[in-house]
Amino acid sequence: AGKLAVSWAELLQDIDKAKLEGSGVVAPRDFKRIFSDYQPQFAGWKQQDSQEFLSMFLAGLSEDVNRTAKKPYIELKDSDGRPDDEVAAEHWRAHCLRERSAVAALFSGQF
């Protein structure tokens, strides 16, 4: 666990180093290999959809930095005519019991 987050941090360091050295060129081979281990459909050199990559990358990064050690199973009730805000709050509380990640906090759209 944490391999994707570490690989991402190393890639960012490589980019900074390349900028400082004036080359501005980085080959993200290690990052691509680690990401391909996480999502095998990105192995090889075929062209991929950028939105799909970003979605899967953020999900993997979020999982890597998730601070929830044990993820409880939570059975959610049907709305049964309850107000949307009540149902949404219930689902959000359940989500927060399983997901304590800075990535999820930044990209989930919940404030």
PDB file of C-alpha atoms in Angstrom:
ATOM      1  CA  ALA A   1       0.000   0.000   0.000  1.00  0.00           C
ATOM      2  CA  GLY A   2       1.141   3.511  -0.715  1.00  0.00           C
ATOM      3  CA  LYS A   3       3.155   2.615  -3.824  1.00  0.00           C
ATOM      4  CA  LEU A   4       1.137   4.856  -6.135  1.00  0.00           C
ATOM      5  CA  ALA A   5       1.393   7.860  -3.793  1.00  0.00           C
ATOM      6  CA  VAL A   6       5.150   7.374  -3.387  1.00  0.00           C
ATOM      7  CA  SER A   7       5.640   6.975  -7.124  1.00  0.00           C
ATOM      8  CA  TRP A   8       3.619  10.153  -7.767  1.00  0.00           C
ATOM      9  CA  ALA A   9       5.707  12.093  -5.224  1.00  0.00           C
ATOM     10  CA  GLU A  10       8.916  10.821  -6.851  1.00  0.00           C
ATOM     11  CA  LEU A  11       7.658  11.873 -10.284  1.00  0.00           C
ATOM     12  CA  LEU A  12       6.913  15.377  -8.991  1.00  0.00           C
ATOM     13  CA  GLN A  13      10.427  15.535  -7.521  1.00  0.00           C
ATOM     14  CA  ASP A  14      11.886  14.438 -10.864  1.00  0.00           C
ATOM     15  CA  ILE A  15       9.930  17.194 -12.617  1.00  0.00           C
ATOM     16  CA  ASP A  16      11.233  19.817 -10.190  1.00  0.00           C
ATOM     17  CA  LYS A  17      14.794  18.536 -10.616  1.00  0.00           C
ATOM     18  CA  ALA A  18      14.496  18.646 -14.413  1.00  0.00           C
ATOM     19  CA  LYS A  19      13.258  22.235 -14.247  1.00  0.00           C
ATOM     20  CA  LEU A  20      16.159  23.252 -12.001  1.00  0.00           C
ATOM     21  CA  GLU A  21      18.658  21.565 -14.303  1.00  0.00           C
ATOM     22  CA  GLY A  22      17.149  23.330 -17.292  1.00  0.00           C
ATOM     23  CA  SER A  23      16.242  20.208 -19.254  1.00  0.00           C
ATOM     24  CA  GLY A  24      12.532  20.185 -18.464  1.00  0.00           C
ATOM     25  CA  VAL A  25      12.405  16.583 -19.703  1.00  0.00           C
ATOM     26  CA  VAL A  26      11.202  13.674 -17.578  1.00  0.00           C
ATOM     27  CA  ALA A  27      10.421  10.105 -18.595  1.00  0.00           C
ATOM     28  CA  PRO A  28       7.761   8.871 -16.142  1.00  0.00           C
ATOM     29  CA  ARG A  29       8.597   5.172 -16.622  1.00  0.00           C
ATOM     30  CA  ASP A  30       8.494   4.196 -12.939  1.00  0.00           C
ATOM     31  CA  PHE A  31       5.209   5.997 -12.367  1.00  0.00           C
ATOM     32  CA  LYS A  32       3.677   4.373 -15.441  1.00  0.00           C
ATOM     33  CA  ARG A  33       4.833   0.918 -14.320  1.00  0.00           C
ATOM     34  CA  ILE A  34       3.378   1.375 -10.820  1.00  0.00           C
ATOM     35  CA  PHE A  35       0.126   2.772 -12.202  1.00  0.00           C
ATOM     36  CA  SER A  36      -0.087  -0.101 -14.721  1.00  0.00           C
ATOM     37  CA  ASP A  37       0.292  -2.558 -11.826  1.00  0.00           C
ATOM     38  CA  TYR A  38      -2.706  -0.866 -10.193  1.00  0.00           C
ATOM     39  CA  GLN A  39      -4.714  -0.583 -13.441  1.00  0.00           C
ATOM     40  CA  PRO A  40      -3.494  -3.218 -15.952  1.00  0.00           C
ATOM     41  CA  GLN A  41      -5.481  -1.743 -18.852  1.00  0.00           C
ATOM     42  CA  PHE A  42      -2.915   1.084 -18.849  1.00  0.00           C
ATOM     43  CA  ALA A  43       0.008  -1.299 -19.409  1.00  0.00           C
ATOM     44  CA  GLY A  44       1.698  -1.018 -22.776  1.00  0.00           C
ATOM     45  CA  TRP A  45       1.777   2.024 -24.991  1.00  0.00           C
ATOM     46  CA  LYS A  46      -1.711   2.223 -26.454  1.00  0.00           C
ATOM     47  CA  GLN A  47      -3.435   5.583 -26.362  1.00  0.00           C
ATOM     48  CA  GLN A  48      -5.737   5.927 -23.348  1.00  0.00           C
ATOM     49  CA  ASP A  49      -8.577   8.222 -22.382  1.00  0.00           C
ATOM     50  CA  SER A  50      -7.308  11.048 -20.146  1.00  0.00           C
ATOM     51  CA  GLN A  51     -10.537  11.323 -18.137  1.00  0.00           C
ATOM     52  CA  GLU A  52     -10.467   7.609 -17.413  1.00  0.00           C
ATOM     53  CA  PHE A  53      -6.809   7.851 -16.364  1.00  0.00           C
ATOM     54  CA  LEU A  54      -7.487  10.819 -14.079  1.00  0.00           C
ATOM     55  CA  SER A  55     -10.477   9.130 -12.467  1.00  0.00           C
ATOM     56  CA  MET A  56      -8.576   5.899 -11.819  1.00  0.00           C
ATOM     57  CA  PHE A  57      -5.443   7.738 -10.701  1.00  0.00           C
ATOM     58  CA  LEU A  58      -7.357   9.844  -8.164  1.00  0.00           C
ATOM     59  CA  ALA A  59      -9.191   6.756  -6.880  1.00  0.00           C
ATOM     60  CA  GLY A  60      -5.891   4.897  -6.454  1.00  0.00           C
ATOM     61  CA  LEU A  61      -4.183   7.872  -4.845  1.00  0.00           C
ATOM     62  CA  SER A  62      -7.138   8.335  -2.496  1.00  0.00           C
ATOM     63  CA  GLU A  63      -6.970   4.686  -1.481  1.00  0.00           C
ATOM     64  CA  ASP A  64      -3.222   4.970  -0.884  1.00  0.00           C
ATOM     65  CA  VAL A  65      -3.606   7.931   1.483  1.00  0.00           C
ATOM     66  CA  ASN A  66      -6.861   6.826   3.127  1.00  0.00           C
ATOM     67  CA  ARG A  67      -6.468   7.045   6.914  1.00  0.00           C
ATOM     68  CA  THR A  68      -9.319   4.640   7.661  1.00  0.00           C
ATOM     69  CA  ALA A  69      -7.736   1.371   8.753  1.00  0.00           C
ATOM     70  CA  LYS A  70     -10.940  -0.664   9.042  1.00  0.00           C
ATOM     71  CA  LYS A  71     -13.764   0.070   6.664  1.00  0.00           C
ATOM     72  CA  PRO A  72     -17.043  -0.897   8.270  1.00  0.00           C
ATOM     73  CA  TYR A  73     -19.835  -2.316   6.155  1.00  0.00           C
ATOM     74  CA  ILE A  74     -22.778   0.068   6.320  1.00  0.00           C
ATOM     75  CA  GLU A  75     -26.126  -0.922   4.912  1.00  0.00           C
ATOM     76  CA  LEU A  76     -27.912   2.150   3.622  1.00  0.00           C
ATOM     77  CA  LYS A  77     -31.674   2.398   3.780  1.00  0.00           C
ATOM     78  CA  ASP A  78     -33.823   3.240   0.773  1.00  0.00           C
ATOM     79  CA  SER A  79     -35.052   6.801   0.665  1.00  0.00           C
ATOM     80  CA  ASP A  80     -38.694   5.713   1.173  1.00  0.00           C
ATOM     81  CA  GLY A  81     -39.943   9.215   0.467  1.00  0.00           C
ATOM     82  CA  ARG A  82     -37.583  10.938   2.904  1.00  0.00           C
ATOM     83  CA  PRO A  83     -36.279  14.382   1.898  1.00  0.00           C
ATOM     84  CA  ASP A  84     -33.226  14.335  -0.382  1.00  0.00           C
ATOM     85  CA  ASP A  85     -31.103  16.332   2.057  1.00  0.00           C
ATOM     86  CA  GLU A  86     -31.750  13.772   4.811  1.00  0.00           C
ATOM     87  CA  VAL A  87     -30.846  10.837   2.558  1.00  0.00           C
ATOM     88  CA  ALA A  88     -27.774  12.669   1.223  1.00  0.00           C
ATOM     89  CA  ALA A  89     -26.549  13.432   4.758  1.00  0.00           C
ATOM     90  CA  GLU A  90     -26.982   9.773   5.744  1.00  0.00           C
ATOM     91  CA  HIS A  91     -25.011   8.598   2.709  1.00  0.00           C
ATOM     92  CA  TRP A  92     -22.289  11.185   3.319  1.00  0.00           C
ATOM     93  CA  ARG A  93     -21.880  10.091   6.961  1.00  0.00           C
ATOM     94  CA  ALA A  94     -21.548   6.472   5.799  1.00  0.00           C
ATOM     95  CA  HIS A  95     -18.999   7.508   3.178  1.00  0.00           C
ATOM     96  CA  CYS A  96     -16.938   9.422   5.759  1.00  0.00           C
ATOM     97  CA  LEU A  97     -16.740   6.340   7.996  1.00  0.00           C
ATOM     98  CA  ARG A  98     -14.971   4.492   5.181  1.00  0.00           C
ATOM     99  CA  GLU A  99     -13.040   7.279   3.473  1.00  0.00           C
ATOM    100  CA  ARG A 100     -10.681   9.655   5.281  1.00  0.00           C
ATOM    101  CA  SER A 101      -8.442  10.803   2.469  1.00  0.00           C
ATOM    102  CA  ALA A 102      -7.197  14.264   1.543  1.00  0.00           C
ATOM    103  CA  VAL A 103      -7.799  13.345  -2.102  1.00  0.00           C
ATOM    104  CA  ALA A 104     -11.433  12.443  -1.437  1.00  0.00           C
ATOM    105  CA  ALA A 105     -11.882  15.605   0.626  1.00  0.00           C
ATOM    106  CA  LEU A 106     -10.523  17.784  -2.186  1.00  0.00           C
ATOM    107  CA  PHE A 107     -12.258  16.123  -5.115  1.00  0.00           C
ATOM    108  CA  SER A 108     -15.594  14.878  -3.745  1.00  0.00           C
ATOM    109  CA  GLY A 109     -17.306  18.272  -3.998  1.00  0.00           C
ATOM    110  CA  GLN A 110     -18.669  18.177  -0.453  1.00  0.00           C
ATOM    111  CA  PHE A 111     -18.059  21.261   1.660  1.00  0.00           C
TER     112      PHE A 111
END
